[in-house]
PDB file of C-alpha atoms in Angstrom:
ATOM      1  CA  UNK E1460    -208.206 110.675  28.392  1.00 39.00           C
ATOM      2  CA  UNK E1461    -209.195 107.896  26.005  1.00 42.00           C
ATOM      3  CA  UNK E1462    -209.447 109.033  22.435  1.00 44.00           C
ATOM      4  CA  UNK E1463    -210.377 108.096  18.877  1.00 43.00           C
ATOM      5  CA  UNK E1464    -208.791 109.654  15.816  1.00 39.00           C
ATOM      6  CA  UNK E1465    -209.738 109.879  12.165  1.00 41.00           C
ATOM      7  CA  UNK E1466    -207.365 111.080   9.442  1.00 41.00           C
ATOM      8  CA  UNK E1467    -209.361 112.312   6.497  1.00 37.00           C
ATOM      9  CA  UNK E1468    -208.838 113.321   2.872  1.00 35.00           C
ATOM     10  CA  UNK E1469    -210.946 116.442   3.152  1.00 34.00           C
ATOM     11  CA  UNK E1470    -211.256 119.823   1.625  1.00 32.00           C
ATOM     12  CA  UNK E1471    -208.675 122.122   3.046  1.00 31.00           C
ATOM     13  CA  UNK E1472    -209.474 124.702   5.690  1.00 32.00           C
ATOM     14  CA  UNK E1473    -206.988 127.528   5.401  1.00 34.00           C
ATOM     15  CA  UNK E1474    -205.160 128.836   8.442  1.00 35.00           C
ATOM     16  CA  UNK E1475    -203.352 132.141   8.587  1.00 34.00           C
ATOM     17  CA  UNK E1476    -199.776 132.663   9.645  1.00 35.00           C
ATOM     18  CA  UNK E1477    -199.697 136.473   9.625  1.00 38.00           C
ATOM     19  CA  UNK E1478    -202.211 139.330   9.502  1.00 44.00           C
ATOM     20  CA  UNK E1479    -203.405 140.551   6.106  1.00 44.00           C
ATOM     21  CA  UNK E1480    -205.315 143.718   5.193  1.00 53.00           C
ATOM     22  CA  UNK E1481    -209.046 143.625   4.482  1.00 62.00           C
ATOM     23  CA  UNK E1482    -211.829 146.032   3.719  1.00 81.00           C
ATOM     24  CA  UNK E1483    -214.813 146.486   6.013  1.00 86.00           C
ATOM     25  CA  UNK E1484    -217.752 147.453   3.815  1.00 89.00           C
ATOM     26  CA  UNK E1485    -220.767 147.400   6.131  1.00 93.00           C
ATOM     27  CA  UNK E1486    -221.832 147.104   9.782  1.00 95.00           C
ATOM     28  CA  UNK E1487    -225.343 145.922  10.544  1.00 96.00           C
ATOM     29  CA  UNK E1488    -226.846 146.466  14.007  1.00 96.00           C
ATOM     30  CA  UNK E1489    -229.548 143.899  14.766  1.00 95.00           C
ATOM     31  CA  UNK E1490    -230.447 144.787  18.350  1.00 94.00           C
ATOM     32  CA  UNK E1491    -229.623 147.018  21.321  1.00 95.00           C
ATOM     33  CA  UNK E1492    -230.783 145.635  24.662  1.00 94.00           C
ATOM     34  CA  UNK E1493    -230.089 146.400  28.348  1.00 92.00           C
ATOM     35  CA  UNK E1494    -227.291 144.326  29.848  1.00 88.00           C
ATOM     36  CA  UNK E1495    -228.366 142.086  32.742  1.00 75.00           C
ATOM     37  CA  UNK E1496    -227.587 143.676  36.106  1.00 63.00           C
ATOM     38  CA  UNK E1497    -224.760 141.997  37.953  1.00 52.00           C
ATOM     39  CA  UNK E1498    -222.971 140.492  34.946  1.00 47.00           C
ATOM     40  CA  UNK E1499    -219.710 142.170  35.944  1.00 48.00           C
ATOM     41  CA  UNK E1500    -217.895 139.568  38.077  1.00 50.00           C
ATOM     42  CA  UNK E1501    -216.079 142.098  40.286  1.00 48.00           C
ATOM     43  CA  UNK E1502    -218.999 144.391  41.088  1.00 47.00           C
ATOM     44  CA  UNK E1503    -222.460 143.987  42.571  1.00 51.00           C
ATOM     45  CA  UNK E1504    -223.574 147.387  41.259  1.00 51.00           C
ATOM     46  CA  UNK E1505    -222.122 147.953  37.757  1.00 64.00           C
ATOM     47  CA  UNK E1506    -223.133 151.098  35.917  1.00 83.00           C
ATOM     48  CA  UNK E1507    -226.007 150.608  33.435  1.00 90.00           C
ATOM     49  CA  UNK E1508    -224.832 148.899  30.264  1.00 92.00           C
ATOM     50  CA  UNK E1509    -226.397 147.931  26.955  1.00 94.00           C
ATOM     51  CA  UNK E1510    -225.519 145.164  24.514  1.00 94.00           C
ATOM     52  CA  UNK E1511    -225.266 145.953  20.796  1.00 95.00           C
ATOM     53  CA  UNK E1512    -225.477 142.878  18.553  1.00 94.00           C
ATOM     54  CA  UNK E1513    -225.110 142.607  14.802  1.00 95.00           C
ATOM     55  CA  UNK E1514    -222.924 141.590  11.884  1.00 95.00           C
ATOM     56  CA  UNK E1515    -220.054 143.116   9.963  1.00 94.00           C
ATOM     57  CA  UNK E1516    -219.284 142.500   6.301  1.00 95.00           C
ATOM     58  CA  UNK E1517    -215.934 142.643   4.569  1.00 93.00           C
ATOM     59  CA  UNK E1518    -214.090 141.785   1.390  1.00 92.00           C
ATOM     60  CA  UNK E1519    -210.639 140.483   0.544  1.00 91.00           C
ATOM     61  CA  UNK E1520    -208.633 141.020  -2.613  1.00 92.00           C
ATOM     62  CA  UNK E1521    -207.272 137.601  -3.684  1.00 90.00           C
ATOM     63  CA  UNK E1522    -204.682 139.368  -5.869  1.00 90.00           C
ATOM     64  CA  UNK E1523    -203.214 141.235  -2.885  1.00 90.00           C
ATOM     65  CA  UNK E1524    -199.974 139.548  -1.829  1.00 89.00           C
ATOM     66  CA  UNK E1525    -200.904 140.037   1.829  1.00 88.00           C
ATOM     67  CA  UNK E1526    -203.856 137.705   1.354  1.00 88.00           C
ATOM     68  CA  UNK E1527    -201.912 134.880  -0.268  1.00 88.00           C
ATOM     69  CA  UNK E1528    -201.445 133.328   3.165  1.00 87.00           C
ATOM     70  CA  UNK E1529    -205.165 132.443   3.123  1.00 86.00           C
ATOM     71  CA  UNK E1530    -205.288 128.883   1.873  1.00 82.00           C
ATOM     72  CA  UNK E1531    -207.145 128.417  -1.437  1.00 86.00           C
ATOM     73  CA  UNK E1532    -208.385 131.997  -1.579  1.00 88.00           C
ATOM     74  CA  UNK E1533    -208.048 131.820  -5.375  1.00 86.00           C
ATOM     75  CA  UNK E1534    -210.664 129.062  -5.374  1.00 87.00           C
ATOM     76  CA  UNK E1535    -213.227 131.094  -3.430  1.00 89.00           C
ATOM     77  CA  UNK E1536    -216.157 132.751  -5.247  1.00 90.00           C
ATOM     78  CA  UNK E1537    -215.518 136.336  -6.335  1.00 89.00           C
ATOM     79  CA  UNK E1538    -218.006 139.206  -6.500  1.00 89.00           C
ATOM     80  CA  UNK E1539    -218.376 141.642  -9.399  1.00 90.00           C
ATOM     81  CA  UNK E1540    -215.298 143.535  -8.185  1.00 89.00           C
ATOM     82  CA  UNK E1541    -213.233 140.320  -8.021  1.00 90.00           C
ATOM     83  CA  UNK E1542    -213.274 140.387  -4.222  1.00 91.00           C
ATOM     84  CA  UNK E1543    -213.945 137.550  -1.785  1.00 92.00           C
ATOM     85  CA  UNK E1544    -216.745 138.332   0.643  1.00 93.00           C
ATOM     86  CA  UNK E1545    -217.146 137.291   4.279  1.00 92.00           C
ATOM     87  CA  UNK E1546    -219.166 138.326   7.313  1.00 94.00           C
ATOM     88  CA  UNK E1547    -219.233 137.673  11.039  1.00 93.00           C
ATOM     89  CA  UNK E1548    -221.298 138.397  14.128  1.00 94.00           C
ATOM     90  CA  UNK E1549    -220.337 140.794  16.916  1.00 94.00           C
ATOM     91  CA  UNK E1550    -221.527 141.968  20.323  1.00 94.00           C
ATOM     92  CA  UNK E1551    -220.565 145.158  22.150  1.00 94.00           C
ATOM     93  CA  UNK E1552    -221.167 145.911  25.825  1.00 93.00           C
ATOM     94  CA  UNK E1553    -221.042 149.658  26.464  1.00 93.00           C
ATOM     95  CA  UNK E1554    -222.234 152.096  29.157  1.00 92.00           C
ATOM     96  CA  UNK E1555    -225.660 153.551  28.419  1.00 92.00           C
ATOM     97  CA  UNK E1556    -224.293 156.899  29.554  1.00 90.00           C
ATOM     98  CA  UNK E1557    -221.294 157.367  27.246  1.00 86.00           C
ATOM     99  CA  UNK E1558    -219.784 159.933  29.612  1.00 86.00           C
ATOM    100  CA  UNK E1559    -219.207 157.135  32.138  1.00 85.00           C
ATOM    101  CA  UNK E1560    -217.079 155.098  29.716  1.00 85.00           C
ATOM    102  CA  UNK E1561    -213.352 155.150  30.425  1.00 87.00           C
ATOM    103  CA  UNK E1562    -212.243 155.326  26.812  1.00 89.00           C
ATOM    104  CA  UNK E1563    -210.743 151.822  27.058  1.00 92.00           C
ATOM    105  CA  UNK E1564    -212.039 149.002  24.830  1.00 92.00           C
ATOM    106  CA  UNK E1565    -211.276 145.321  25.376  1.00 90.00           C
ATOM    107  CA  UNK E1566    -211.633 142.993  22.391  1.00 91.00           C
ATOM    108  CA  UNK E1567    -212.030 139.289  23.211  1.00 87.00           C
ATOM    109  CA  UNK E1568    -211.623 136.502  20.662  1.00 85.00           C
ATOM    110  CA  UNK E1569    -214.198 133.896  21.737  1.00 85.00           C
ATOM    111  CA  UNK E1570    -213.276 130.237  21.869  1.00 82.00           C
ATOM    112  CA  UNK E1571    -215.712 128.010  19.988  1.00 81.00           C
ATOM    113  CA  UNK E1572    -218.092 130.911  19.562  1.00 81.00           C
ATOM    114  CA  UNK E1573    -218.574 131.537  23.283  1.00 82.00           C
ATOM    115  CA  UNK E1574    -220.479 134.798  23.557  1.00 74.00           C
ATOM    116  CA  UNK E1575    -220.573 135.721  27.279  1.00 81.00           C
ATOM    117  CA  UNK E1576    -220.482 139.496  27.463  1.00 87.00           C
ATOM    118  CA  UNK E1577    -221.938 142.025  29.875  1.00 85.00           C
ATOM    119  CA  UNK E1578    -221.432 145.128  32.018  1.00 87.00           C
ATOM    120  CA  UNK E1579    -217.904 145.967  33.110  1.00 86.00           C
ATOM    121  CA  UNK E1580    -217.311 147.158  36.672  1.00 81.00           C
ATOM    122  CA  UNK E1581    -214.594 149.564  35.538  1.00 83.00           C
ATOM    123  CA  UNK E1582    -216.578 151.213  32.754  1.00 85.00           C
ATOM    124  CA  UNK E1583    -214.686 149.565  29.904  1.00 90.00           C
ATOM    125  CA  UNK E1584    -216.299 148.810  26.563  1.00 93.00           C
ATOM    126  CA  UNK E1585    -216.237 145.073  25.776  1.00 92.00           C
ATOM    127  CA  UNK E1586    -216.326 143.647  22.248  1.00 93.00           C
ATOM    128  CA  UNK E1587    -216.443 140.073  20.949  1.00 93.00           C
ATOM    129  CA  UNK E1588    -216.941 138.779  17.418  1.00 93.00           C
ATOM    130  CA  UNK E1589    -217.126 135.568  15.452  1.00 91.00           C
ATOM    131  CA  UNK E1590    -214.180 134.288  13.457  1.00 88.00           C
ATOM    132  CA  UNK E1591    -214.711 130.538  13.002  1.00 85.00           C
ATOM    133  CA  UNK E1592    -216.534 129.583   9.830  1.00 84.00           C
ATOM    134  CA  UNK E1593    -217.032 125.959  10.861  1.00 82.00           C
ATOM    135  CA  UNK E1594    -219.493 126.710  13.669  1.00 84.00           C
ATOM    136  CA  UNK E1595    -223.248 126.555  13.017  1.00 81.00           C
ATOM    137  CA  UNK E1596    -225.044 129.826  13.831  1.00 84.00           C
ATOM    138  CA  UNK E1597    -227.027 130.123  17.036  1.00 81.00           C
ATOM    139  CA  UNK E1598    -228.436 132.715  19.431  1.00 78.00           C
ATOM    140  CA  UNK E1599    -225.543 132.338  21.878  1.00 79.00           C
ATOM    141  CA  UNK E1600    -222.749 131.725  19.367  1.00 88.00           C
ATOM    142  CA  UNK E1601    -220.397 134.147  17.632  1.00 92.00           C
ATOM    143  CA  UNK E1602    -219.813 132.824  14.116  1.00 90.00           C
ATOM    144  CA  UNK E1603    -218.416 133.787  10.722  1.00 90.00           C
ATOM    145  CA  UNK E1604    -219.727 133.146   7.222  1.00 90.00           C
ATOM    146  CA  UNK E1605    -216.842 132.283   4.921  1.00 88.00           C
ATOM    147  CA  UNK E1606    -216.859 131.220   1.259  1.00 88.00           C
ATOM    148  CA  UNK E1607    -216.414 127.668   0.028  1.00 84.00           C
ATOM    149  CA  UNK E1608    -213.334 127.180  -2.119  1.00 85.00           C
ATOM    150  CA  UNK E1609    -213.147 124.769  -5.047  1.00 84.00           C
ATOM    151  CA  UNK E1610    -210.409 123.471  -7.293  1.00 82.00           C
ATOM    152  CA  UNK E1611    -210.176 123.747 -11.058  1.00 81.00           C
ATOM    153  CA  UNK E1612    -213.427 123.196 -12.946  1.00 80.00           C
ATOM    154  CA  UNK E1613    -215.341 123.436  -9.690  1.00 79.00           C
ATOM    155  CA  UNK E1614    -213.986 120.170  -8.296  1.00 81.00           C
ATOM    156  CA  UNK E1615    -213.947 119.704  -4.503  1.00 81.00           C
ATOM    157  CA  UNK E1616    -210.686 120.327  -2.694  1.00 80.00           C
ATOM    158  CA  UNK E1617    -209.440 117.327  -0.753  1.00 78.00           C
ATOM    159  CA  UNK E1618    -206.538 116.591   1.531  1.00 73.00           C
ATOM    160  CA  UNK E1619    -205.602 114.630   4.649  1.00 73.00           C
ATOM    161  CA  UNK E1620    -207.249 115.768   7.885  1.00 71.00           C
ATOM    162  CA  UNK E1621    -207.028 114.290  11.362  1.00 72.00           C
ATOM    163  CA  UNK E1622    -210.241 114.158  13.405  1.00 71.00           C
ATOM    164  CA  UNK E1623    -210.127 113.211  17.067  1.00 73.00           C
ATOM    165  CA  UNK E1624    -212.808 111.498  19.128  1.00 76.00           C
ATOM    166  CA  UNK E1625    -212.596 111.343  22.910  1.00 72.00           C
ATOM    167  CA  UNK E1626    -214.338 109.475  25.716  1.00 76.00           C
ATOM    168  CA  UNK E1627    -216.873 107.589  23.615  1.00 79.00           C
ATOM    169  CA  UNK E1628    -219.552 105.843  25.697  1.00 80.00           C
ATOM    170  CA  UNK E1629    -218.566 102.201  26.121  1.00 76.00           C
ATOM    171  CA  UNK E1630    -220.666  99.962  23.896  1.00 77.00           C
ATOM    172  CA  UNK E1631    -221.985 102.796  21.717  1.00 85.00           C
ATOM    173  CA  UNK E1632    -223.086 101.388  18.372  1.00 86.00           C
ATOM    174  CA  UNK E1633    -222.436 104.557  16.355  1.00 90.00           C
ATOM    175  CA  UNK E1634    -220.653 107.863  16.846  1.00 89.00           C
ATOM    176  CA  UNK E1635    -220.921 111.036  14.802  1.00 89.00           C
ATOM    177  CA  UNK E1636    -217.921 112.449  12.953  1.00 86.00           C
ATOM    178  CA  UNK E1637    -217.708 115.848  14.615  1.00 82.00           C
ATOM    179  CA  UNK E1638    -215.098 118.303  15.767  1.00 75.00           C
ATOM    180  CA  UNK E1639    -214.739 121.144  18.278  1.00 72.00           C
ATOM    181  CA  UNK E1640    -214.321 120.946  22.036  1.00 70.00           C
ATOM    182  CA  UNK E1641    -217.578 121.165  23.950  1.00 69.00           C
ATOM    183  CA  UNK E1642    -219.540 122.169  20.826  1.00 74.00           C
ATOM    184  CA  UNK E1643    -219.928 119.228  18.389  1.00 76.00           C
ATOM    185  CA  UNK E1644    -219.554 120.513  14.840  1.00 78.00           C
ATOM    186  CA  UNK E1645    -220.069 118.519  11.649  1.00 78.00           C
ATOM    187  CA  UNK E1646    -216.922 117.638   9.733  1.00 78.00           C
ATOM    188  CA  UNK E1647    -216.292 116.877   6.028  1.00 77.00           C
ATOM    189  CA  UNK E1648    -217.694 113.674   4.553  1.00 80.00           C
ATOM    190  CA  UNK E1649    -215.575 110.795   3.224  1.00 82.00           C
ATOM    191  CA  UNK E1650    -214.112 110.728  -0.235  1.00 82.00           C
ATOM    192  CA  UNK E1651    -215.185 107.095  -0.168  1.00 86.00           C
ATOM    193  CA  UNK E1652    -216.997 104.822   2.291  1.00 91.00           C
ATOM    194  CA  UNK E1653    -214.428 102.102   1.550  1.00 92.00           C
ATOM    195  CA  UNK E1654    -212.725 101.457   4.908  1.00 90.00           C
ATOM    196  CA  UNK E1655    -209.707  99.891   3.196  1.00 89.00           C
ATOM    197  CA  UNK E1656    -208.868 103.475   2.220  1.00 85.00           C
ATOM    198  CA  UNK E1657    -208.857 104.522   5.872  1.00 85.00           C
ATOM    199  CA  UNK E1658    -207.381 103.430   9.171  1.00 84.00           C
ATOM    200  CA  UNK E1659    -209.007 102.854  12.554  1.00 84.00           C
ATOM    201  CA  UNK E1660    -206.820 102.050  15.530  1.00 82.00           C
ATOM    202  CA  UNK E1661    -206.907 101.783  19.297  1.00 80.00           C
ATOM    203  CA  UNK E1662    -204.639 104.082  21.260  1.00 79.00           C
ATOM    204  CA  UNK E1663    -204.890 104.847  24.961  1.00 78.00           C
ATOM    205  CA  UNK E1664    -202.533 107.855  24.889  1.00 78.00           C
ATOM    206  CA  UNK E1665    -200.718 110.044  22.378  1.00 79.00           C
ATOM    207  CA  UNK E1666    -197.452 108.135  22.772  1.00 85.00           C
ATOM    208  CA  UNK E1667    -199.041 104.693  23.131  1.00 84.00           C
ATOM    209  CA  UNK E1668    -198.510 102.266  20.225  1.00 88.00           C
ATOM    210  CA  UNK E1669    -201.556 102.150  17.912  1.00 84.00           C
ATOM    211  CA  UNK E1670    -203.436  98.881  17.486  1.00 85.00           C
ATOM    212  CA  UNK E1671    -205.258  98.703  14.156  1.00 88.00           C
ATOM    213  CA  UNK E1672    -208.861  97.623  13.719  1.00 88.00           C
ATOM    214  CA  UNK E1673    -209.454  95.523  10.603  1.00 93.00           C
ATOM    215  CA  UNK E1674    -211.263  97.385   7.789  1.00 92.00           C
ATOM    216  CA  UNK E1675    -213.995  94.743   7.821  1.00 94.00           C
ATOM    217  CA  UNK E1676    -214.748  95.421  11.478  1.00 94.00           C
ATOM    218  CA  UNK E1677    -215.852  99.027  11.110  1.00 93.00           C
ATOM    219  CA  UNK E1678    -217.830 101.138   8.665  1.00 94.00           C
ATOM    220  CA  UNK E1679    -218.908 104.635   7.784  1.00 94.00           C
ATOM    221  CA  UNK E1680    -222.452 103.871   8.848  1.00 95.00           C
ATOM    222  CA  UNK E1681    -225.233 104.265  11.386  1.00 95.00           C
ATOM    223  CA  UNK E1682    -225.764 101.163  13.521  1.00 94.00           C
ATOM    224  CA  UNK E1683    -228.156 102.745  16.024  1.00 90.00           C
ATOM    225  CA  UNK E1684    -231.103 100.755  14.678  1.00 91.00           C
ATOM    226  CA  UNK E1685    -229.467  98.516  12.088  1.00 92.00           C
ATOM    227  CA  UNK E1686    -226.973  95.786  13.089  1.00 93.00           C
ATOM    228  CA  UNK E1687    -223.380  96.035  11.858  1.00 94.00           C
ATOM    229  CA  UNK E1688    -222.385  96.965   9.177  1.00 94.00           C
ATOM    230  CA  UNK E1689    -225.387  99.261   9.599  1.00 94.00           C
ATOM    231  CA  UNK E1690    -226.910 101.791   7.248  1.00 96.00           C
ATOM    232  CA  UNK E1691    -224.251 103.624   5.178  1.00 96.00           C
ATOM    233  CA  UNK E1692    -223.799 107.129   6.545  1.00 95.00           C
ATOM    234  CA  UNK E1693    -220.815 109.355   5.677  1.00 92.00           C
ATOM    235  CA  UNK E1694    -221.322 111.378   8.879  1.00 91.00           C
ATOM    236  CA  UNK E1695    -221.066 108.444  11.329  1.00 92.00           C
ATOM    237  CA  UNK E1696    -218.831 105.560  12.324  1.00 91.00           C
ATOM    238  CA  UNK E1697    -219.940 102.065  13.275  1.00 92.00           C
ATOM    239  CA  UNK E1698    -217.791  99.400  14.934  1.00 90.00           C
ATOM    240  CA  UNK E1699    -218.482  95.686  15.130  1.00 91.00           C
ATOM    241  CA  UNK E1700    -219.301  94.923  18.765  1.00 86.00           C
ATOM    242  CA  UNK E1701    -219.633  98.595  19.713  1.00 85.00           C
ATOM    243  CA  UNK E1702    -217.088 101.231  20.661  1.00 81.00           C
ATOM    244  CA  UNK E1703    -214.878 101.276  23.707  1.00 72.00           C
ATOM    245  CA  UNK E1704    -213.275 104.421  25.135  1.00 65.00           C
ATOM    246  CA  UNK E1705    -209.805 103.456  23.885  1.00 62.00           C
ATOM    247  CA  UNK E1706    -210.191 103.998  20.141  1.00 62.00           C
ATOM    248  CA  UNK E1707    -208.755 106.434  17.629  1.00 64.00           C
ATOM    249  CA  UNK E1708    -209.567 106.644  13.955  1.00 62.00           C
ATOM    250  CA  UNK E1709    -207.370 107.570  11.040  1.00 58.00           C
ATOM    251  CA  UNK E1710    -209.452 107.703   7.862  1.00 54.00           C
ATOM    252  CA  UNK E1711    -209.837 109.403   4.496  1.00 51.00           C
ATOM    253  CA  UNK E1712    -212.670 111.917   4.293  1.00 52.00           C
ATOM    254  CA  UNK E1713    -213.631 114.726   2.013  1.00 51.00           C
ATOM    255  CA  UNK E1714    -215.738 117.815   2.431  1.00 46.00           C
ATOM    256  CA  UNK E1715    -216.229 121.338   1.202  1.00 45.00           C
ATOM    257  CA  UNK E1716    -213.069 123.421   1.289  1.00 45.00           C
ATOM    258  CA  UNK E1717    -213.399 126.813   2.933  1.00 49.00           C
ATOM    259  CA  UNK E1718    -211.147 129.792   2.940  1.00 48.00           C
ATOM    260  CA  UNK E1719    -210.521 131.041   6.467  1.00 51.00           C
ATOM    261  CA  UNK E1720    -210.255 134.814   6.721  1.00 52.00           C
ATOM    262  CA  UNK E1721    -211.393 134.777  10.351  1.00 49.00           C
ATOM    263  CA  UNK E1722    -207.903 134.717  11.852  1.00 45.00           C
ATOM    264  CA  UNK E1723    -206.971 137.673   9.684  1.00 47.00           C
ATOM    265  CA  UNK E1724    -209.802 140.016  10.509  1.00 44.00           C
ATOM    266  CA  UNK E1725    -209.510 139.218  14.186  1.00 43.00           C
ATOM    267  CA  UNK E1726    -205.813 140.056  14.230  1.00 41.00           C
ATOM    268  CA  UNK E1727    -205.890 143.211  12.142  1.00 40.00           C
ATOM    269  CA  UNK E1728    -205.961 146.481  14.101  1.00 35.00           C
TER     270      UNK E1728
END
């Protein structure tokens, strides 16, 4: 696979190492609809199911030692009770006739917000929920709403981040700075558009030696309609002569820093 990388000075996104306690304060049911017949892969005649969709809302105590593993939680906005608020979507597939449920519930953590859920041939209850705060909301996506953390005096949080680009169309004039696999998601914007503060290099494999591209030969810009160096755009990259599928970028970017409680509330029993 040919790839492009960008290393960025961005606001930090916290990742969790261990579970931490939280408080669930509200569950909101948005809809209850019949599950499509035949969604159970191992059965042609599953029992009637319904899908419950909604959101759940929770809070975290930034003073609780268990929550100190959440990066920059002290910089997140606090409510009147000095708690940090978050919410996420969920979907539950359950038998319409509760007496036909087995009493077993399977909880699935979706990858990139994937929300496929339906009737279960064995009568199990199926649950999925959002946990990734970097995904834009959508009708078929499980997402989470997490707070934006800031440094002292409200300043943005920045730090080095590596962004990877793969299989760019040969000759493309511009590419968007996005992340996620199979679901392009916007990434933080540069601290500066000065390419001397960043690094772009060609690399055909992870262990292949990198070959640098001169700072004057690429830009944070949109060249779709404007010749190189293009129209300045912090969300896109432009390369003199167009991209080839063998590039990686290592650059300095900045964005909004978010706390990331999603791992925690997905792991807690």
